[in-house]
Amino acid sequence: MQTDSLSDRILKGERRALARAITLVESNRADHRAQASDLLAQLAGSGRQALRIGLSGTPGVGKSTFIESFGMMLTGQGLRVAVLAVDPSSARSGGSILGDKTRMERLSREQNAFIRPSPSQSHLGGVARRTREAIALCEAAGYDVVLIETVGVGQSETVVSELSDLFLLLLAPAGGDELQGVKRGIMEMADIILVNKADGDLKATATRTCADYAGALRLLRKRPQDPEGFPKAMTVSAVEEHGLEQAWDEMQTLTKWRRDTGVWEANRAAQARYWFDQEVRHALLARLDTPQARAEMERLNDEVSQGRLSPAVAAGQLLDTLG
Ligand SMILES: Nc1nc2c(ncn2[C@@H]2O[C@H](COP(=O)(O)OP(=O)(O)OP(=O)(O)O)[C@@H](O)[C@H]2O)c(=O)[nH]1
Ligand SMILES: [Mg+2]
């Protein structure tokens, strides 16, 4: 009954209902999780899809500033924009929540915007599931664009790229040898590299940096999910709001091409398979994390260390007891 009305309110696009629903999916309480599952099942048929844009970049590169400017531009065009964050390190010194609230001041007052700070979870698997469910809720609530921000610390980019239709990498203007600092794997995930802070004294450096990255991107293997000219590098200034419309044009060009060629659907299907696989793995690992399983593991550990059982036989016995 209760979740019924919540789902109606979400479908109507009520932000408070959406916020409450996200609180349910973020909760560890069993009754909340059950409500969240019901709710997601009810909303699964809404058929609404947003453009999911992943955005990554090292601390201080201007992610929050970019999201504010870019988000304002999108809402200015009449689009509804949701912002979610994936922040695997709950230890991060308040940067994400406090920083974003102040840096996204204009966007947070915007009627057509919804901003949700990162859930404070230390476990990336848990964060991934919650973010995935939060995205589904935002889509059901009728948001046109969902921006998913993550700080560039390695593994979280993979999570975000597996949740996104487009992946943007925000980089800072830098001297020649900085280019090697971007890991190849992250470069390969990017659909568009945005060299931010292309303004004032940094403009010339940003232009040079952008040309360097464009060169590096050309050396990557051509990807089947891309039309001619992608992935590409561009300069933007989040502060002066330059280059944002061009960047949005490129995103739309790429999106249209992927939709027309079936790459979009194939990518979402592959992501669904990826998350199914991840869920199975996490569920299996969770079964090892019970007092009984830990006690049995302890016992078998002794058997193995004293040479009475082989590791393979002991593992088999342990798995049998999990049932
Ligand atoms: N000159 C210039 N400065 C910028 C631009 N965008 C952001 N900055 C500045 O860079 C600093 C960091 O910006 P944020 O938007 O907080 O960066 P962030 O990537 O969100 O940082 P974290 O949340 O700590 O990871 C701030 O002082 C911004 O004013 C830009 O386009 N040009
Ligand atoms: Mg930030």
Short mmCIF file of N, CA, C and O and ligand atoms in Angstrom, two decimals, residues 58-65 67 92 95-97 99-100 103-104 149 151, ligand 2:
data_model
loop_
_atom_site.label_atom_id
_atom_site.label_comp_id
_atom_site.label_asym_id
_atom_site.label_seq_id
_atom_site.Cartn_x
_atom_site.Cartn_y
_atom_site.Cartn_z
N THR A 58 40.01 13.46 -11.64
CA THR A 58 40.73 13.51 -10.38
C THR A 58 40.21 14.66 -9.51
O THR A 58 39.56 15.58 -10.02
N PRO A 59 40.46 14.59 -8.20
CA PRO A 59 39.98 15.65 -7.31
C PRO A 59 40.46 17.03 -7.79
O PRO A 59 41.61 17.18 -8.19
N GLY A 60 39.57 17.98 -7.79
CA GLY A 60 39.95 19.34 -8.12
C GLY A 60 39.94 19.68 -9.60
O GLY A 60 40.18 20.83 -9.98
N VAL A 61 39.64 18.71 -10.44
CA VAL A 61 39.67 18.96 -11.89
C VAL A 61 38.46 19.82 -12.32
O VAL A 61 38.48 20.46 -13.37
N GLY A 62 37.42 19.84 -11.47
CA GLY A 62 36.27 20.70 -11.76
C GLY A 62 34.98 19.94 -12.05
O GLY A 62 34.07 20.48 -12.69
N LYS A 63 34.87 18.72 -11.53
CA LYS A 63 33.68 17.91 -11.80
C LYS A 63 32.41 18.61 -11.31
O LYS A 63 31.42 18.72 -12.04
N SER A 64 32.45 19.07 -10.06
CA SER A 64 31.24 19.69 -9.49
C SER A 64 30.89 20.97 -10.24
O SER A 64 29.72 21.22 -10.54
N THR A 65 31.91 21.76 -10.55
CA THR A 65 31.68 23.00 -11.28
C THR A 65 31.11 22.70 -12.67
O THR A 65 30.18 23.37 -13.13
N ILE A 67 29.42 20.00 -13.58
CA ILE A 67 28.06 19.47 -13.48
C ILE A 67 27.07 20.61 -13.25
O ILE A 67 25.98 20.63 -13.82
N ARG A 92 36.65 9.75 2.49
CA ARG A 92 36.99 11.01 1.82
C ARG A 92 36.47 12.20 2.63
O ARG A 92 35.29 12.25 2.98
N GLY A 95 34.50 15.93 1.18
CA GLY A 95 34.57 16.68 -0.08
C GLY A 95 33.32 16.54 -0.91
O GLY A 95 32.76 17.54 -1.36
N SER A 96 32.88 15.32 -1.05
CA SER A 96 31.78 15.05 -1.97
C SER A 96 30.49 15.74 -1.53
O SER A 96 29.88 16.45 -2.31
N ILE A 97 30.13 15.57 -0.29
CA ILE A 97 28.83 16.07 0.14
C ILE A 97 28.85 17.57 0.34
O ILE A 97 28.11 18.31 -0.29
N GLY A 99 31.22 19.79 -0.46
CA GLY A 99 31.68 20.49 -1.67
C GLY A 99 30.58 20.61 -2.69
O GLY A 99 30.36 21.69 -3.24
N ASP A 100 29.87 19.52 -2.92
CA ASP A 100 28.86 19.54 -3.98
C ASP A 100 27.68 20.42 -3.63
O ASP A 100 27.14 21.10 -4.48
N ARG A 103 29.06 23.88 -4.30
CA ARG A 103 29.46 24.11 -5.69
C ARG A 103 28.27 24.02 -6.65
O ARG A 103 28.31 24.57 -7.72
N MET A 104 27.25 23.28 -6.25
CA MET A 104 26.11 23.14 -7.15
C MET A 104 24.91 23.91 -6.64
O MET A 104 23.77 23.48 -6.73
N GLU A 149 28.60 10.92 -11.21
CA GLU A 149 29.94 11.45 -11.00
C GLU A 149 30.78 10.48 -10.17
O GLU A 149 30.28 9.88 -9.23
N VAL A 151 34.96 10.16 -8.53
CA VAL A 151 36.31 10.71 -8.45
C VAL A 151 37.26 9.68 -9.04
O VAL A 151 37.04 8.48 -8.92
MG MG B 2 33.36 17.75 -6.51
#
